[in-house]
Each structure stands twice: as C-alpha cells, then as structure tokens.
Amino acid sequence: MVSIVPKNTSLGTLNPEYLRVLSYNLLAPIYVRPLDLRTGQVQAFAAFLWAEPADQVLAWEVRWPRLRKELEESRADVICLQEVQFSSSEAGGGTAPAFSLPDFLQLEGYEWRLPSLEEMTEMAERNKRVLGQYVAIGNAVLWRRERLQPSPQDKDTRHQSTRVP
C-alpha cells in the first residue's frame, strides 16, 4: 500500500510496519542565481524570480538549518536527496580532493551512500568550467540504521548514488 502524506507530517507517526520514504531536492547553493561563465548571465531556470525576499528564502545560512530540522523531524526510514552540495577536503600530494556528505546532513541514526569519487570529480570539473567553482553536486541516499541495513550482496559500488541498500 502506498500513501502520500501532507508536507510536514512526521513519518514517525505512521504505522511502523510501513517503509517511510522522503524525497527532497535541496537546491544546491551553487545553483542559486549563479553567473554562467559561458554566457556571462544567470540562466532563466536558475533565477528563481519567485523566491523573494532572497535573503529569507534562498540564502544558504537561512535554508540549511530549516532543511536539517525538516529532515530530522520527518523520521523517514529512507531519505533520498537531490542536489546535495558535497563538502570537499584537499587530499594533498597532488591527488584529487575527497568529497563527503556535509555535516548538517549527517543525521544521527542514519547511514548513507554517495556517488563515487569519479562521479563527484566529474561534476566538480563541470561546475568549475561553467560556474567557476570546483564543487561536486549529486544525490545521496540516507537510511535509518535501526530499520534498514545494506544487503550483503551489495558489493557493487559502481552505482552508489542510485542503489538503495
């Protein structure tokens, strides 16, 4: 049985026998009104003209605490995130930087899968060419540790961003 519940409904209040899934597009900060280096302009699809006042609606320092609160309060068993702007750290020695789930998305009681380093590096290189910033954007799947666990057959890590453990 599939049920769609209204926004802001805590999925934890639903029948615990149900698998509770939340899908969310975070709107990566790099995609908010960016200047496209190819055209010198913000593309129409990224202007978000409806989102005003921008400092209250689009500003990352305002959005991320709200996003975290909503994700935590959802009590979803599985959280599917789109447009995650991954954290990066310099690996040193001329090697590629490591990418990780941002701290604010590392929710207590959850594990996660991220795209491969190769996929994130490819996206970061694209964003560097087009937007002037070496930033990886992609999907992440989080699951509640107390309810789900990776399958022992889940050894193929080539498609980590799309396989649900």
PDB file of N, CA, C and O in Angstrom, residues 14 17 48-49 82 98 102 115 125 128-129 137 154 158:
ATOM      1  N   LEU A  14       3.417   7.392  11.522  1.00  0.00           N
ATOM      2  CA  LEU A  14       2.686   6.422  10.711  1.00  0.00           C
ATOM      3  C   LEU A  14       2.937   5.003  11.215  1.00  0.00           C
ATOM      4  O   LEU A  14       3.848   4.760  11.999  1.00  0.00           O
ATOM      5  N   GLU A  17       5.063  -0.472  10.519  1.00  0.00           N
ATOM      6  CA  GLU A  17       5.276  -1.549   9.557  1.00  0.00           C
ATOM      7  C   GLU A  17       5.505  -0.999   8.151  1.00  0.00           C
ATOM      8  O   GLU A  17       5.990  -1.696   7.283  1.00  0.00           O
ATOM      9  N   PHE A  48      15.135  32.007 -10.160  1.00  0.00           N
ATOM     10  CA  PHE A  48      14.215  31.871  -9.033  1.00  0.00           C
ATOM     11  C   PHE A  48      13.560  33.204  -8.690  1.00  0.00           C
ATOM     12  O   PHE A  48      13.586  33.660  -7.544  1.00  0.00           O
ATOM     13  N   LEU A  49      12.946  33.812  -9.688  1.00  0.00           N
ATOM     14  CA  LEU A  49      12.322  35.117  -9.505  1.00  0.00           C
ATOM     15  C   LEU A  49      11.197  35.089  -8.474  1.00  0.00           C
ATOM     16  O   LEU A  49      10.880  36.101  -7.863  1.00  0.00           O
ATOM     17  N   GLN A  82      18.415  15.112  -3.512  1.00  0.00           N
ATOM     18  CA  GLN A  82      18.931  15.588  -4.791  1.00  0.00           C
ATOM     19  C   GLN A  82      19.615  16.928  -4.564  1.00  0.00           C
ATOM     20  O   GLN A  82      19.278  17.653  -3.645  1.00  0.00           O
ATOM     21  N   ALA A  98      38.959  14.839  -1.496  1.00  0.00           N
ATOM     22  CA  ALA A  98      37.947  13.888  -1.055  1.00  0.00           C
ATOM     23  C   ALA A  98      36.635  14.650  -0.883  1.00  0.00           C
ATOM     24  O   ALA A  98      36.629  15.800  -0.467  1.00  0.00           O
ATOM     25  N   PRO A 102      27.882  16.750   3.659  1.00  0.00           N
ATOM     26  CA  PRO A 102      28.033  17.900   4.561  1.00  0.00           C
ATOM     27  C   PRO A 102      27.603  17.543   5.984  1.00  0.00           C
ATOM     28  O   PRO A 102      26.686  16.741   6.186  1.00  0.00           O
ATOM     29  N   PRO A 115      27.632   9.315  -4.379  1.00  0.00           N
ATOM     30  CA  PRO A 115      28.221   8.968  -5.675  1.00  0.00           C
ATOM     31  C   PRO A 115      29.709   8.633  -5.503  1.00  0.00           C
ATOM     32  O   PRO A 115      30.338   9.015  -4.512  1.00  0.00           O
ATOM     33  N   GLU A 125      34.414  19.229 -11.863  1.00  0.00           N
ATOM     34  CA  GLU A 125      35.121  19.791 -13.018  1.00  0.00           C
ATOM     35  C   GLU A 125      34.156  20.527 -13.935  1.00  0.00           C
ATOM     36  O   GLU A 125      34.465  21.590 -14.460  1.00  0.00           O
ATOM     37  N   LYS A 128      33.294  23.798 -12.345  1.00  0.00           N
ATOM     38  CA  LYS A 128      34.439  24.718 -12.457  1.00  0.00           C
ATOM     39  C   LYS A 128      34.426  25.398 -13.832  1.00  0.00           C
ATOM     40  O   LYS A 128      34.613  26.616 -13.932  1.00  0.00           O
ATOM     41  N   ARG A 129      34.177  24.623 -14.887  1.00  0.00           N
ATOM     42  CA  ARG A 129      34.132  25.175 -16.250  1.00  0.00           C
ATOM     43  C   ARG A 129      32.978  26.146 -16.436  1.00  0.00           C
ATOM     44  O   ARG A 129      33.128  27.187 -17.057  1.00  0.00           O
ATOM     45  N   ILE A 137      28.212  18.222  -6.946  1.00  0.00           N
ATOM     46  CA  ILE A 137      26.782  18.182  -6.629  1.00  0.00           C
ATOM     47  C   ILE A 137      26.270  16.807  -7.037  1.00  0.00           C
ATOM     48  O   ILE A 137      26.662  16.290  -8.080  1.00  0.00           O
ATOM     49  N   ASP A 154      25.324  -6.349  -1.674  1.00  0.00           N
ATOM     50  CA  ASP A 154      25.554  -5.003  -2.196  1.00  0.00           C
ATOM     51  C   ASP A 154      27.052  -4.705  -2.263  1.00  0.00           C
ATOM     52  O   ASP A 154      27.548  -3.800  -1.638  1.00  0.00           O
ATOM     53  N   ARG A 158      29.845   0.595  -7.940  1.00  0.00           N
ATOM     54  CA  ARG A 158      29.930   1.467  -9.110  1.00  0.00           C
ATOM     55  C   ARG A 158      28.743   2.412  -9.218  1.00  0.00           C
ATOM     56  O   ARG A 158      28.830   3.444  -9.848  1.00  0.00           O
TER      57      ARG A 158
END
